[in-house]
mmCIF file of C-alpha atoms in Angstrom:
data_model
loop_
_atom_site.group_PDB
_atom_site.id
_atom_site.type_symbol
_atom_site.label_atom_id
_atom_site.label_comp_id
_atom_site.label_asym_id
_atom_site.label_seq_id
_atom_site.Cartn_x
_atom_site.Cartn_y
_atom_site.Cartn_z
ATOM 1 C CA UNK A 1 128.953 51.246 123.656
ATOM 2 C CA UNK A 2 126.042 51.108 121.256
ATOM 3 C CA UNK A 3 123.731 48.555 119.671
ATOM 4 C CA UNK A 4 122.223 49.153 116.255
ATOM 5 C CA UNK A 5 119.654 46.693 114.880
ATOM 6 C CA UNK A 6 118.878 46.943 111.162
ATOM 7 C CA UNK A 7 116.112 45.061 109.380
ATOM 8 C CA UNK A 8 116.153 42.174 111.851
ATOM 9 C CA UNK A 9 113.757 39.353 110.955
ATOM 10 C CA UNK A 10 113.446 35.884 112.452
ATOM 11 C CA UNK A 11 111.085 32.963 111.957
ATOM 12 C CA UNK A 12 110.456 29.646 113.698
ATOM 13 C CA UNK A 13 109.627 27.287 110.836
ATOM 14 C CA UNK A 14 107.056 29.314 108.871
ATOM 15 C CA UNK A 15 105.954 31.549 111.778
ATOM 16 C CA UNK A 16 107.378 35.062 111.628
ATOM 17 C CA UNK A 17 108.434 36.161 115.132
ATOM 18 C CA UNK A 18 110.362 39.335 114.288
ATOM 19 C CA UNK A 19 109.593 41.334 111.164
ATOM 20 C CA UNK A 20 112.118 43.928 109.990
ATOM 21 C CA UNK A 21 113.022 45.406 113.379
ATOM 22 C CA UNK A 22 115.008 48.668 113.386
ATOM 23 C CA UNK A 23 116.254 50.522 116.472
ATOM 24 C CA UNK A 24 119.383 51.638 118.286
ATOM 25 C CA UNK A 25 120.509 51.987 121.901
ATOM 26 C CA UNK A 26 123.345 54.371 122.669
ATOM 27 C CA UNK A 27 125.751 54.979 125.530
ATOM 28 C CA UNK A 28 124.044 56.488 128.617
ATOM 29 C CA UNK A 29 120.627 55.466 127.302
ATOM 30 C CA UNK A 30 117.921 53.397 128.987
ATOM 31 C CA UNK A 31 115.762 51.691 126.351
ATOM 32 C CA UNK A 32 112.625 49.766 127.300
ATOM 33 C CA UNK A 33 111.069 47.201 124.981
ATOM 34 C CA UNK A 34 107.340 47.239 125.706
ATOM 35 C CA UNK A 35 104.763 44.730 124.573
ATOM 36 C CA UNK A 36 102.527 41.832 125.661
ATOM 37 C CA UNK A 37 103.664 38.226 125.955
ATOM 38 C CA UNK A 38 104.584 36.485 122.737
ATOM 39 C CA UNK A 39 105.544 39.550 120.675
ATOM 40 C CA UNK A 40 109.181 38.486 120.212
ATOM 41 C CA UNK A 41 110.987 40.285 123.051
ATOM 42 C CA UNK A 42 112.849 37.172 124.222
ATOM 43 C CA UNK A 43 113.677 36.158 120.653
ATOM 44 C CA UNK A 44 115.043 39.641 120.008
ATOM 45 C CA UNK A 45 117.309 39.327 123.058
ATOM 46 C CA UNK A 46 118.538 35.900 121.959
ATOM 47 C CA UNK A 47 119.469 37.332 118.573
ATOM 48 C CA UNK A 48 121.337 40.275 120.140
ATOM 49 C CA UNK A 49 123.191 37.901 122.490
ATOM 50 C CA UNK A 50 124.286 35.734 119.573
ATOM 51 C CA UNK A 51 122.286 32.724 120.750
ATOM 52 C CA UNK A 52 120.158 32.606 117.579
ATOM 53 C CA UNK A 53 121.879 32.814 114.222
ATOM 54 C CA UNK A 54 119.106 32.152 111.725
ATOM 55 C CA UNK A 55 118.030 35.766 111.397
ATOM 56 C CA UNK A 56 118.256 38.182 108.512
ATOM 57 C CA UNK A 57 119.400 41.762 108.918
ATOM 58 C CA UNK A 58 122.263 43.147 110.989
ATOM 59 C CA UNK A 59 123.108 43.577 114.665
ATOM 60 C CA UNK A 60 126.030 45.926 115.252
ATOM 61 C CA UNK A 61 127.996 46.472 118.458
ATOM 62 C CA UNK A 62 129.925 49.711 118.180
ATOM 63 C CA UNK A 63 129.732 49.297 114.419
ATOM 64 C CA UNK A 64 130.897 45.645 114.384
ATOM 65 C CA UNK A 65 128.605 42.906 113.136
ATOM 66 C CA UNK A 66 128.078 40.398 115.958
ATOM 67 C CA UNK A 67 128.389 37.522 113.474
ATOM 68 C CA UNK A 68 132.126 38.319 113.408
ATOM 69 C CA UNK A 69 132.530 38.303 117.202
ATOM 70 C CA UNK A 70 133.424 35.270 119.314
ATOM 71 C CA UNK A 71 131.524 34.312 122.464
ATOM 72 C CA UNK A 72 134.387 35.713 124.550
ATOM 73 C CA UNK A 73 134.313 39.013 122.682
ATOM 74 C CA UNK A 74 130.541 39.225 123.132
ATOM 75 C CA UNK A 75 130.889 38.592 126.884
ATOM 76 C CA UNK A 76 133.292 41.518 127.161
ATOM 77 C CA UNK A 77 130.645 43.829 125.707
ATOM 78 C CA UNK A 78 127.219 42.516 126.750
ATOM 79 C CA UNK A 79 125.961 41.250 130.106
ATOM 80 C CA UNK A 80 122.589 39.516 130.316
ATOM 81 C CA UNK A 81 120.420 39.654 133.441
ATOM 82 C CA UNK A 82 117.652 37.021 133.324
ATOM 83 C CA UNK A 83 114.183 37.455 134.773
ATOM 84 C CA UNK A 84 114.559 34.674 137.345
ATOM 85 C CA UNK A 85 117.775 33.012 138.434
ATOM 86 C CA UNK A 86 117.953 30.069 140.848
ATOM 87 C CA UNK A 87 121.381 28.427 141.204
ATOM 88 C CA UNK A 88 121.628 24.748 142.093
ATOM 89 C CA UNK A 89 123.636 25.556 145.216
ATOM 90 C CA UNK A 90 123.288 28.260 147.850
ATOM 91 C CA UNK A 91 126.342 30.264 146.866
ATOM 92 C CA UNK A 92 127.180 33.353 148.866
ATOM 93 C CA UNK A 93 126.267 36.711 147.367
ATOM 94 C CA UNK A 94 129.965 37.478 146.918
ATOM 95 C CA UNK A 95 130.605 34.210 145.055
ATOM 96 C CA UNK A 96 127.618 34.883 142.806
ATOM 97 C CA UNK A 97 129.031 38.292 141.872
ATOM 98 C CA UNK A 98 132.548 36.888 141.460
ATOM 99 C CA UNK A 99 131.179 34.453 138.852
ATOM 100 C CA UNK A 100 130.746 37.468 136.597
ATOM 101 C CA UNK A 101 134.514 37.678 136.197
ATOM 102 C CA UNK A 102 135.002 34.161 134.786
ATOM 103 C CA UNK A 103 135.397 35.402 131.209
ATOM 104 C CA UNK A 104 138.369 37.501 132.352
ATOM 105 C CA UNK A 105 140.495 34.481 133.339
ATOM 106 C CA UNK A 106 141.594 31.230 131.692
ATOM 107 C CA UNK A 107 139.729 27.969 132.198
ATOM 108 C CA UNK A 108 142.312 26.548 134.608
ATOM 109 C CA UNK A 109 142.802 29.737 136.642
ATOM 110 C CA UNK A 110 141.150 31.030 139.805
ATOM 111 C CA UNK A 111 139.973 34.616 140.293
ATOM 112 C CA UNK A 112 142.815 36.884 141.343
ATOM 113 C CA UNK A 113 143.056 40.177 143.196
ATOM 114 C CA UNK A 114 141.745 42.113 140.206
ATOM 115 C CA UNK A 115 138.614 39.957 139.922
ATOM 116 C CA UNK A 116 137.986 40.021 143.686
ATOM 117 C CA UNK A 117 138.328 43.798 143.707
ATOM 118 C CA UNK A 118 135.938 44.096 140.773
ATOM 119 C CA UNK A 119 133.328 41.972 142.570
ATOM 120 C CA UNK A 120 133.687 44.035 145.748
ATOM 121 C CA UNK A 121 133.309 47.266 143.789
ATOM 122 C CA UNK A 122 130.139 45.945 142.124
ATOM 123 C CA UNK A 123 128.629 45.115 145.519
ATOM 124 C CA UNK A 124 129.485 48.581 146.808
ATOM 125 C CA UNK A 125 128.159 50.250 143.676
ATOM 126 C CA UNK A 126 124.709 48.720 144.206
ATOM 127 C CA UNK A 127 124.747 49.199 147.969
ATOM 128 C CA UNK A 128 124.586 45.504 148.848
ATOM 129 C CA UNK A 129 128.057 44.938 150.324
ATOM 130 C CA UNK A 130 126.348 44.079 153.638
ATOM 131 C CA UNK A 131 124.954 40.971 151.919
ATOM 132 C CA UNK A 132 128.442 39.756 150.970
ATOM 133 C CA UNK A 133 128.415 36.547 153.013
ATOM 134 C CA UNK A 134 124.687 35.812 152.883
ATOM 135 C CA UNK A 135 123.394 32.834 150.937
ATOM 136 C CA UNK A 136 121.912 33.870 147.579
ATOM 137 C CA UNK A 137 118.774 31.768 148.086
ATOM 138 C CA UNK A 138 118.224 33.230 151.564
ATOM 139 C CA UNK A 139 117.874 36.892 150.571
ATOM 140 C CA UNK A 140 114.830 38.744 149.221
ATOM 141 C CA UNK A 141 113.797 38.855 145.572
ATOM 142 C CA UNK A 142 114.937 42.453 145.218
ATOM 143 C CA UNK A 143 118.304 41.650 146.803
ATOM 144 C CA UNK A 144 118.734 38.678 144.467
ATOM 145 C CA UNK A 145 118.021 40.870 141.457
ATOM 146 C CA UNK A 146 120.560 43.469 142.614
ATOM 147 C CA UNK A 147 123.069 40.652 143.139
ATOM 148 C CA UNK A 148 122.616 39.427 139.564
ATOM 149 C CA UNK A 149 123.021 43.008 138.310
ATOM 150 C CA UNK A 150 126.203 43.312 140.422
ATOM 151 C CA UNK A 151 127.450 40.130 138.749
ATOM 152 C CA UNK A 152 126.877 41.787 135.379
ATOM 153 C CA UNK A 153 128.868 44.834 136.523
ATOM 154 C CA UNK A 154 131.733 42.580 137.644
ATOM 155 C CA UNK A 155 131.736 41.154 134.118
ATOM 156 C CA UNK A 156 132.852 44.653 133.049
ATOM 157 C CA UNK A 157 130.561 44.733 130.020
ATOM 158 C CA UNK A 158 129.028 48.125 129.311
ATOM 159 C CA UNK A 159 125.857 46.935 127.607
ATOM 160 C CA UNK A 160 123.277 45.501 130.008
ATOM 161 C CA UNK A 161 120.287 43.513 128.749
ATOM 162 C CA UNK A 162 117.616 42.791 131.346
ATOM 163 C CA UNK A 163 114.666 40.470 130.810
ATOM 164 C CA UNK A 164 111.736 41.913 132.819
ATOM 165 C CA UNK A 165 113.982 42.745 135.804
ATOM 166 C CA UNK A 166 111.087 43.633 138.138
ATOM 167 C CA UNK A 167 108.551 40.992 137.102
ATOM 168 C CA UNK A 168 108.515 39.067 140.397
ATOM 169 C CA UNK A 169 109.283 41.954 142.775
ATOM 170 C CA UNK A 170 107.049 43.883 145.137
ATOM 171 C CA UNK A 171 106.505 47.589 144.542
ATOM 172 C CA UNK A 172 109.300 48.786 146.826
ATOM 173 C CA UNK A 173 111.886 46.469 145.284
ATOM 174 C CA UNK A 174 110.743 47.429 141.796
ATOM 175 C CA UNK A 175 111.551 51.062 142.540
ATOM 176 C CA UNK A 176 114.915 50.196 144.128
ATOM 177 C CA UNK A 177 116.003 48.015 141.214
ATOM 178 C CA UNK A 178 114.840 50.436 138.509
ATOM 179 C CA UNK A 179 116.477 53.384 140.286
ATOM 180 C CA UNK A 180 119.786 51.539 140.287
ATOM 181 C CA UNK A 181 119.390 50.528 136.643
ATOM 182 C CA UNK A 182 118.624 54.133 135.644
ATOM 183 C CA UNK A 183 121.660 55.400 137.542
ATOM 184 C CA UNK A 184 123.856 52.921 135.646
ATOM 185 C CA UNK A 185 122.576 54.355 132.365
ATOM 186 C CA UNK A 186 123.310 57.850 133.653
ATOM 187 C CA UNK A 187 126.886 56.723 134.385
ATOM 188 C CA UNK A 188 127.457 55.607 130.786
ATOM 189 C CA UNK A 189 126.070 52.087 130.505
ATOM 190 C CA UNK A 190 123.833 51.169 127.587
ATOM 191 C CA UNK A 191 120.749 49.553 129.149
ATOM 192 C CA UNK A 192 117.979 47.603 127.426
ATOM 193 C CA UNK A 193 115.125 46.055 129.388
ATOM 194 C CA UNK A 194 111.949 44.249 128.415
ATOM 195 C CA UNK A 195 108.828 45.194 130.343
ATOM 196 C CA UNK A 196 105.037 45.036 130.385
ATOM 197 C CA UNK A 197 104.676 48.187 132.446
ATOM 198 C CA UNK A 198 104.138 51.493 130.594
ATOM 199 C CA UNK A 199 104.333 53.474 133.855
ATOM 200 C CA UNK A 200 107.875 52.222 134.468
ATOM 201 C CA UNK A 201 108.715 53.197 130.918
ATOM 202 C CA UNK A 202 107.400 56.732 131.481
ATOM 203 C CA UNK A 203 109.310 57.151 134.719
ATOM 204 C CA UNK A 204 112.706 55.607 133.968
ATOM 205 C CA UNK A 205 113.306 55.138 130.238
ATOM 206 C CA UNK A 206 114.917 57.477 127.728
ATOM 207 C CA UNK A 207 113.548 55.562 124.744
ATOM 208 C CA UNK A 208 110.918 52.910 124.191
ATOM 209 C CA UNK A 209 110.501 50.318 121.448
ATOM 210 C CA UNK A 210 106.912 49.056 121.274
ATOM 211 C CA UNK A 211 106.394 45.648 119.665
ATOM 212 C CA UNK A 212 103.194 44.021 118.529
ATOM 213 C CA UNK A 213 103.056 40.653 116.772
ATOM 214 C CA UNK A 214 106.732 40.891 115.902
ATOM 215 C CA UNK A 215 106.480 44.347 114.347
ATOM 216 C CA UNK A 216 107.615 47.762 115.562
ATOM 217 C CA UNK A 217 104.467 49.626 116.502
ATOM 218 C CA UNK A 218 106.338 52.723 117.699
ATOM 219 C CA UNK A 219 109.844 53.825 118.697
ATOM 220 C CA UNK A 220 110.995 57.019 120.374
ATOM 221 C CA UNK A 221 110.651 59.010 123.586
ATOM 222 C CA UNK A 222 108.009 57.554 125.942
ATOM 223 C CA UNK A 223 106.303 60.911 126.429
ATOM 224 C CA UNK A 224 105.913 61.297 122.675
ATOM 225 C CA UNK A 225 104.623 57.876 121.669
ATOM 226 C CA UNK A 226 102.880 56.185 124.627
ATOM 227 C CA UNK A 227 99.248 57.164 124.322
ATOM 228 C CA UNK A 228 95.791 55.901 125.172
ATOM 229 C CA UNK A 229 95.432 54.541 121.634
ATOM 230 C CA UNK A 230 98.787 52.697 121.730
ATOM 231 C CA UNK A 231 98.046 50.996 125.067
ATOM 232 C CA UNK A 232 94.569 49.988 123.945
ATOM 233 C CA UNK A 233 96.005 48.486 120.772
ATOM 234 C CA UNK A 234 98.696 46.611 122.719
ATOM 235 C CA UNK A 235 96.708 45.267 125.645
ATOM 236 C CA UNK A 236 93.049 45.684 124.659
ATOM 237 C CA UNK A 237 92.286 47.850 127.699
ATOM 238 C CA UNK A 238 90.938 51.376 127.876
ATOM 239 C CA UNK A 239 93.107 53.804 129.829
ATOM 240 C CA UNK A 240 93.810 57.494 130.097
ATOM 241 C CA UNK A 241 97.324 58.912 130.202
ATOM 242 C CA UNK A 242 97.422 61.396 133.067
ATOM 243 C CA UNK A 243 100.051 64.109 133.503
ATOM 244 C CA UNK A 244 101.379 65.028 136.960
ATOM 245 C CA UNK A 245 103.721 67.686 138.334
ATOM 246 C CA UNK A 246 103.584 69.930 135.265
ATOM 247 C CA UNK A 247 104.074 66.938 132.956
ATOM 248 C CA UNK A 248 107.213 65.745 134.794
ATOM 249 C CA UNK A 249 105.491 62.385 135.353
ATOM 250 C CA UNK A 250 102.839 60.489 133.409
ATOM 251 C CA UNK A 251 100.813 57.482 134.455
ATOM 252 C CA UNK A 252 98.302 55.182 132.804
ATOM 253 C CA UNK A 253 94.999 54.920 134.679
ATOM 254 C CA UNK A 254 92.210 52.494 133.706
ATOM 255 C CA UNK A 255 89.221 54.419 132.392
ATOM 256 C CA UNK A 256 86.901 52.336 134.594
ATOM 257 C CA UNK A 257 88.681 53.685 137.686
ATOM 258 C CA UNK A 258 88.228 57.264 136.500
ATOM 259 C CA UNK A 259 84.551 56.664 135.777
ATOM 260 C CA UNK A 260 83.999 55.089 139.215
ATOM 261 C CA UNK A 261 85.733 57.958 140.979
ATOM 262 C CA UNK A 262 83.692 60.478 138.984
ATOM 263 C CA UNK A 263 80.490 58.691 140.021
ATOM 264 C CA UNK A 264 81.533 58.795 143.693
ATOM 265 C CA UNK A 265 82.213 62.538 143.492
ATOM 266 C CA UNK A 266 78.761 63.197 142.008
#
């Protein structure tokens, strides 16, 4: 499955939010959309999901314009994982995942053996089958995020769109969630996430789309386009991009930290 965005522009009243956005995300690819708050990441997702129609340009799913696809057809292709999800009731983890199969059955039907099996497989795939009967609101933030991702897998869509999936997680859960997301891309899913964290982009993403004020500032491989100048322009902070393990890993370090450490050494 692939997404191709061509010349996408969107405005709220007279305010331009997205200005001629071009990019693509292919099968087995993990694309991160990097940028500060208010640059249009959420609006871009709403356009791709078919929730906003007043845009110009094209959004293609496997070559088909999404304007020609019904909501049911979109749900078979794209699963959306929100940043924070709090249900009104304390459903079990299994029931939360099973909800991902609702588009596969008619309105008056109940999930059958196929849907139950799909939910169980999604739990096993993410290593959270032991949480099956736990209440969703009673598990950790990382476990809740993995549950929502499992629900997306049960939906059987092969394009996953994640809105800042690690925003409220501690460091350990961030690594666990991103490792699982990366492995899904490696297995053939098309994955798009929004993020504020350039280090995560370096470590997990195949491609990065950098947005500033609704415009594409850069697009390509993280190692080729994330630089000290780009980060300073995005976030108005001075950093250095450091290379580790023979350039297998890169990290962004605040220049003030480097200067302080240099002073301590002297």
